[in-house]
Amino acid sequence: AREQASTVQQYDASNDTNAANRLELLGDLRRAIGADDQLSLHYQPKIDLAGGRVTGVEALIRWQHPRLGRVAPDQFIPMAESTSLIRPLTSHVLDIAVRQAKDWSDRGMPIPVAVNLSTRCLLDPHFPAQVFDLLHRVGLPVALLKFEITESMVMTDPEKALAVLRELRSGGISLSIDDFGTGHSSMTYLQRLPVDELKIDKSFVQAMGDSHGDAVLVRTAITLGHNLGLSVVAEGVEDLAAVAALRELGCDVAQGYHFARPMPAEDFDQWLSDYSG
Ligand code: C2E
Ligand code: CA
Ligand code: CA
Ligand code: CA
């Protein structure tokens, strides 16, 4: 309900063609990273379809702009990605996520937290060392941090990206391919990617009930993922019909409004204690 209500007064940067306004928003974002009271993370559980267990959460950034209200990540992440600002932003997100995972783990809830990466991190040879340093400082076991990347990020510079991915993974961090089915998928790179999980994009999952083509794509993605030895996650699971269909197809994990919306950490604690699987 919280998420729904907030969309009412959401700022839409895509309608804002004014370059000066976009520049101002970037400046606001830069200050928000330093300020600490506008940016927060929401967490959305991933549910094991066979047993109902919570397998982890995805961390999703939220920005409460002092004047514009809630600005959606789809509005400012691409903007930040086109500048160097994405690096401090990602460090900020990682810092919060890792500390939250540590807090949960210390309180007897060892829940893996997945953080979305951007192209710039993936192509930065220093990124893995920074991540391992953070984990070490906070004292979080590597198994409790995961990263989500997209194929298009990898395809920007495959050799560079593969080197970073291999270093992260050999250090024990699991990796997931996000938005599967949307970009140009290359079979060659897909089987070379050192990943553990494949996430089928929500557009296919949502359309699966009405469209034969989308249902075929979901089925094919599940088979492909399993043949590559990956765990397959469906995102955008909004109703029981989708849960039943995905279970039938042998999909491993589901994430979506049917189970829970992304929520602040405090609400997640409550949700988890009420959740009966
Ligand atoms: P994503 O990584 O594909 O995240 C999934 C999006 O689907 C999230 O949108 C989530 O709130 C939404 N979602 C989850 N379940 C459902 C459902 O059942 N139905 C529908 N319609 N939507 C659902 P959100 O939080 O607005 O994030 C949008 C995108 O922004 C993310 O897509 C991701 O690409 C990016 N993003 C969010 N947080 C971060 C971050 O910390 N760092 C980076 N680099 N990107 C982020
Ligand atoms: Ca994601
Ligand atoms: Ca996605
Ligand atoms: Ca995405």
Coordinates of C-alpha atoms and ligand atoms in Angstrom, one line a residue:
A1 CA 0.0 0.0 0.0
R2 CA 2.9 2.2 0.9
E3 CA 4.4 1.8 -2.6
Q4 CA 1.1 2.3 -4.4
A5 CA 0.3 5.5 -2.5
S6 CA 3.7 7.0 -3.3
T7 CA 3.4 6.5 -7.0
V8 CA 0.6 9.1 -7.1
Q9 CA 3.0 12.0 -6.6
Q10 CA 6.0 10.6 -8.5
Y11 CA 8.2 12.8 -10.5
D12 CA 8.6 11.7 -14.2
A13 CA 12.0 12.7 -15.6
S14 CA 11.2 11.2 -19.0
N15 CA 8.6 14.0 -19.5
D16 CA 11.2 16.5 -18.5
T17 CA 13.0 17.3 -21.7
N18 CA 14.7 20.3 -20.1
A19 CA 18.4 19.6 -19.9
A20 CA 18.8 22.2 -17.1
N21 CA 16.2 20.4 -14.9
R22 CA 18.0 17.0 -15.5
L23 CA 21.3 18.6 -14.6
E24 CA 19.7 20.0 -11.4
L25 CA 18.3 16.6 -10.5
L26 CA 21.8 15.1 -10.9
G27 CA 23.1 17.8 -8.5
D28 CA 20.3 16.9 -6.1
L29 CA 21.3 13.2 -6.3
R30 CA 24.9 14.0 -5.6
R31 CA 23.9 15.9 -2.5
A32 CA 21.5 13.2 -1.5
I33 CA 24.3 10.6 -1.5
G34 CA 26.2 12.8 1.0
A35 CA 23.1 13.8 3.1
D36 CA 21.9 10.3 4.2
D37 CA 18.3 11.2 4.8
Q38 CA 16.8 11.0 1.3
L39 CA 18.1 7.7 0.0
S40 CA 17.1 4.4 1.5
L41 CA 16.8 0.8 0.5
H42 CA 13.7 -1.3 0.2
Y43 CA 13.9 -5.1 0.3
Q44 CA 11.8 -7.6 -1.6
P45 CA 11.8 -11.3 -0.7
K46 CA 12.5 -14.1 -3.1
I47 CA 10.5 -17.2 -2.4
D48 CA 11.5 -20.9 -3.1
L49 CA 8.5 -22.2 -5.1
A50 CA 8.9 -25.8 -3.9
G51 CA 9.2 -25.2 -0.2
G52 CA 7.9 -21.7 0.3
R53 CA 11.1 -20.7 2.1
V54 CA 12.6 -17.1 1.8
T55 CA 15.8 -17.6 -0.2
G56 CA 17.0 -14.0 0.0
V57 CA 16.0 -10.4 -0.7
E58 CA 16.7 -7.9 -3.4
A59 CA 17.7 -4.4 -2.3
L60 CA 16.0 -1.7 -4.3
I61 CA 16.9 2.0 -3.9
R62 CA 14.3 4.7 -3.0
W63 CA 14.8 8.4 -3.3
Q64 CA 12.6 10.8 -1.4
H65 CA 13.3 14.2 -3.0
P66 CA 12.6 17.1 -0.7
R67 CA 10.7 19.0 -3.3
L68 CA 9.7 16.5 -6.0
G69 CA 8.6 13.7 -3.7
R70 CA 9.4 10.1 -4.6
V71 CA 11.6 9.8 -7.7
A72 CA 11.6 6.2 -9.1
P73 CA 14.9 4.4 -9.7
D74 CA 14.0 4.0 -13.4
Q75 CA 14.1 7.8 -13.5
F76 CA 17.4 8.5 -11.9
I77 CA 19.5 5.3 -12.2
P78 CA 19.9 5.6 -16.0
M79 CA 20.8 9.3 -15.5
A80 CA 23.4 8.5 -12.8
E81 CA 24.7 5.7 -15.0
S82 CA 25.5 8.1 -17.8
T83 CA 27.8 10.0 -15.4
S84 CA 30.5 9.0 -12.9
L85 CA 27.8 9.5 -10.1
I86 CA 26.8 5.9 -10.4
R87 CA 30.0 4.9 -8.5
P88 CA 29.4 6.8 -5.3
L89 CA 25.7 5.9 -5.5
T90 CA 26.5 2.1 -5.8
S91 CA 29.0 2.4 -3.0
H92 CA 26.3 4.0 -0.8
V93 CA 23.8 1.3 -1.7
L94 CA 26.4 -1.5 -1.1
D95 CA 27.3 0.0 2.3
I96 CA 23.6 0.1 3.5
A97 CA 22.9 -3.4 2.1
V98 CA 25.9 -5.0 3.6
R99 CA 25.3 -3.5 7.0
Q100 CA 21.6 -4.5 6.9
A101 CA 22.6 -8.1 5.9
K102 CA 25.0 -8.1 8.8
D103 CA 22.3 -6.9 11.2
W104 CA 19.9 -9.6 10.1
S105 CA 22.6 -12.2 10.3
D106 CA 23.6 -11.1 13.8
R107 CA 19.9 -11.4 14.8
G108 CA 19.7 -15.0 13.6
M109 CA 18.4 -14.3 10.1
P110 CA 21.2 -15.1 7.6
I111 CA 19.3 -13.7 4.6
P112 CA 21.4 -13.1 1.4
V113 CA 20.9 -9.6 0.0
A114 CA 21.1 -9.0 -3.7
V115 CA 22.4 -5.6 -5.0
N116 CA 21.9 -4.4 -8.5
L117 CA 25.2 -3.4 -10.2
S118 CA 25.8 -0.9 -13.0
T119 CA 28.0 -1.2 -16.1
R120 CA 30.7 1.1 -14.6
C121 CA 31.2 -1.2 -11.6
L122 CA 31.3 -4.2 -13.8
L123 CA 34.1 -2.7 -15.9
D124 CA 36.1 -1.4 -13.0
P125 CA 39.0 -3.8 -12.2
H126 CA 39.2 -2.3 -8.7
F127 CA 35.6 -3.0 -7.9
P128 CA 36.0 -6.5 -6.5
A129 CA 38.7 -5.5 -4.1
Q130 CA 36.5 -2.7 -2.8
V131 CA 33.6 -5.1 -2.3
F132 CA 35.8 -7.6 -0.4
D133 CA 37.3 -4.9 1.7
L134 CA 33.8 -3.7 2.7
L135 CA 32.7 -7.3 3.6
H136 CA 35.8 -7.7 5.7
R137 CA 35.3 -4.3 7.5
V138 CA 31.6 -5.1 8.3
G139 CA 32.3 -8.7 9.0
L140 CA 29.6 -10.1 6.6
P141 CA 30.2 -13.6 5.2
V142 CA 30.5 -13.4 1.4
A143 CA 27.7 -15.9 1.0
L144 CA 25.3 -13.3 2.2
L145 CA 25.9 -10.8 -0.6
K146 CA 24.8 -11.3 -4.2
F147 CA 24.9 -9.2 -7.3
E148 CA 22.5 -8.8 -10.2
I149 CA 23.8 -7.8 -13.6
T150 CA 22.4 -7.7 -17.1
E151 CA 23.7 -9.3 -20.3
S152 CA 23.8 -5.8 -21.9
M153 CA 26.1 -4.6 -19.2
V154 CA 28.5 -7.5 -19.9
M155 CA 28.3 -6.9 -23.7
T156 CA 29.6 -3.4 -23.3
D157 CA 33.0 -4.9 -22.9
P158 CA 32.8 -8.6 -22.4
E159 CA 36.4 -9.4 -21.6
K160 CA 36.7 -6.7 -18.9
A161 CA 33.3 -7.6 -17.4
L162 CA 34.2 -11.3 -17.4
A163 CA 37.4 -10.6 -15.4
V164 CA 35.5 -8.7 -12.8
L165 CA 32.7 -11.3 -12.6
R166 CA 35.3 -14.1 -12.2
E167 CA 37.0 -12.3 -9.4
L168 CA 33.8 -11.6 -7.5
R169 CA 32.6 -15.2 -7.9
S170 CA 35.9 -16.8 -7.1
G171 CA 35.7 -14.8 -3.9
G172 CA 32.4 -16.5 -3.1
I173 CA 29.8 -13.9 -4.2
S174 CA 26.9 -15.4 -6.2
L175 CA 25.9 -13.6 -9.4
S176 CA 22.6 -13.4 -11.1
I177 CA 21.6 -12.4 -14.7
D178 CA 18.8 -9.9 -14.4
D179 CA 16.0 -8.9 -16.9
F180 CA 16.6 -12.1 -18.9
G181 CA 14.8 -12.1 -22.2
T182 CA 14.9 -8.3 -22.8
G183 CA 18.3 -7.5 -24.2
H184 CA 20.2 -9.3 -27.0
S185 CA 21.1 -12.6 -25.5
S186 CA 24.3 -14.2 -26.8
M187 CA 24.4 -17.9 -26.3
T188 CA 28.2 -17.8 -26.5
Y189 CA 28.5 -15.4 -23.6
L190 CA 25.6 -16.8 -21.6
Q191 CA 27.4 -20.2 -21.2
R192 CA 30.7 -18.4 -20.4
L193 CA 29.2 -16.2 -17.7
P194 CA 30.2 -17.3 -14.2
V195 CA 26.7 -16.9 -12.8
D196 CA 24.5 -18.9 -10.5
E197 CA 21.0 -17.6 -11.2
L198 CA 18.9 -16.4 -14.1
K199 CA 16.0 -13.9 -13.5
I200 CA 13.3 -13.9 -16.1
D201 CA 12.1 -10.4 -16.8
K202 CA 8.8 -9.4 -15.3
S203 CA 7.3 -8.4 -18.7
F204 CA 7.3 -12.1 -19.8
V205 CA 6.0 -13.4 -16.4
Q206 CA 3.2 -10.8 -16.3
A207 CA 2.1 -11.6 -19.9
M208 CA 2.5 -15.4 -19.6
G209 CA -1.2 -15.9 -18.7
D210 CA -2.6 -14.1 -21.8
S211 CA 0.1 -14.5 -24.4
H212 CA 1.2 -17.9 -25.9
G213 CA 4.5 -16.3 -27.1
D214 CA 5.4 -15.1 -23.6
A215 CA 4.5 -18.4 -22.0
V216 CA 6.8 -20.1 -24.5
L217 CA 9.6 -17.7 -23.6
V218 CA 9.2 -18.4 -19.9
R219 CA 9.3 -22.1 -20.5
T220 CA 12.3 -21.8 -22.7
A221 CA 14.2 -19.6 -20.2
I222 CA 13.5 -22.1 -17.4
T223 CA 14.8 -25.0 -19.5
L224 CA 17.8 -23.0 -20.7
G225 CA 18.7 -21.9 -17.2
H226 CA 18.4 -25.5 -15.8
N227 CA 20.5 -26.8 -18.7
L228 CA 23.2 -24.3 -17.8
G229 CA 23.0 -25.4 -14.1
L230 CA 21.4 -22.2 -12.9
S231 CA 18.7 -21.5 -10.4
V232 CA 15.8 -19.8 -12.2
V233 CA 13.9 -16.9 -10.7
A234 CA 10.7 -15.3 -12.0
E235 CA 10.2 -11.7 -11.2
G236 CA 6.9 -9.8 -11.3
V237 CA 4.9 -12.6 -9.9
E238 CA 1.6 -10.8 -9.1
D239 CA -1.0 -13.6 -8.6
L240 CA -1.7 -17.2 -7.6
A241 CA -2.2 -18.2 -11.3
A242 CA 1.4 -17.1 -12.0
V243 CA 2.6 -19.0 -9.0
A244 CA 0.8 -22.2 -10.1
A245 CA 2.0 -21.9 -13.7
L246 CA 5.6 -21.3 -12.7
R247 CA 5.6 -24.2 -10.2
E248 CA 4.2 -26.4 -13.0
L249 CA 7.1 -25.3 -15.3
G250 CA 9.7 -26.1 -12.6
C251 CA 10.7 -22.6 -11.9
D252 CA 12.8 -22.5 -8.7
V253 CA 12.2 -19.1 -7.1
A254 CA 9.6 -16.3 -7.4
Q255 CA 9.6 -12.7 -6.5
G256 CA 6.7 -10.2 -6.8
Y257 CA 3.8 -8.4 -5.4
H258 CA 1.9 -11.7 -4.8
F259 CA 4.3 -12.4 -2.0
A260 CA 5.4 -8.9 -0.9
R261 CA 6.2 -5.5 -2.3
P262 CA 9.7 -4.0 -1.7
M263 CA 9.6 -2.6 1.9
P264 CA 11.8 -0.9 4.4
A265 CA 14.0 -3.2 6.6
E266 CA 11.8 -2.7 9.7
D267 CA 8.7 -3.8 7.7
F268 CA 10.6 -6.7 6.4
D269 CA 11.3 -7.9 9.9
Q270 CA 7.6 -7.8 10.7
W271 CA 6.7 -9.4 7.3
L272 CA 9.1 -12.3 8.0
S273 CA 7.8 -13.0 11.4
D274 CA 4.2 -13.1 10.0
Y275 CA 5.2 -15.1 7.0
S276 CA 4.3 -18.8 7.2
G277 CA 5.5 -20.0 3.8
Ligands
C2E1 P1 15.0 -4.6 -11.5 O1 16.3 -4.8 -10.9 O2 14.5 -5.4 -12.6 O3 14.0 -4.6 -10.2 C1 12.7 -5.1 -10.3 C2 11.7 -4.0 -10.3 O4 10.4 -4.6 -10.3 C3 11.7 -3.1 -9.0 O5 11.3 -1.8 -9.5 C4 10.5 -3.8 -8.2 O6 10.0 -2.9 -7.3 C5 9.6 -4.1 -9.3 N1 8.6 -5.2 -8.9 C6 8.8 -6.2 -8.0 N2 7.8 -7.1 -8.0 C7 6.9 -6.6 -8.9 C8 5.6 -7.1 -9.3 O7 5.1 -8.1 -8.9 N3 5.0 -6.3 -10.3 C9 5.6 -5.2 -10.8 N4 4.9 -4.5 -11.8 N5 6.8 -4.8 -10.5 C10 7.5 -5.5 -9.5 P2 12.0 -0.6 -8.9 O8 12.3 -0.7 -7.5 O9 11.2 0.6 -9.3 O10 13.4 -0.6 -9.7 C11 13.5 -0.4 -11.1 C12 14.9 -0.7 -11.6 O11 15.8 0.3 -11.1 C13 15.4 -2.0 -11.1 O12 14.9 -3.0 -12.0 C14 16.9 -1.8 -11.3 O13 17.3 -2.0 -12.7 C15 17.0 -0.4 -10.9 N6 17.5 -0.2 -9.5 C16 16.8 -0.2 -8.4 N7 17.6 -0.1 -7.3 C17 18.9 0.0 -7.8 C18 20.1 0.1 -7.2 O14 20.3 0.2 -6.0 N8 21.2 0.1 -8.0 C19 21.1 0.0 -9.4 N9 22.2 0.1 -10.2 N10 19.9 -0.1 -10.0 C20 18.8 -0.1 -9.2
CA2 CA 17.3 -6.6 -10.2
CA3 CA 14.6 -7.3 -13.4
CA4 CA 16.1 -3.6 -14.6

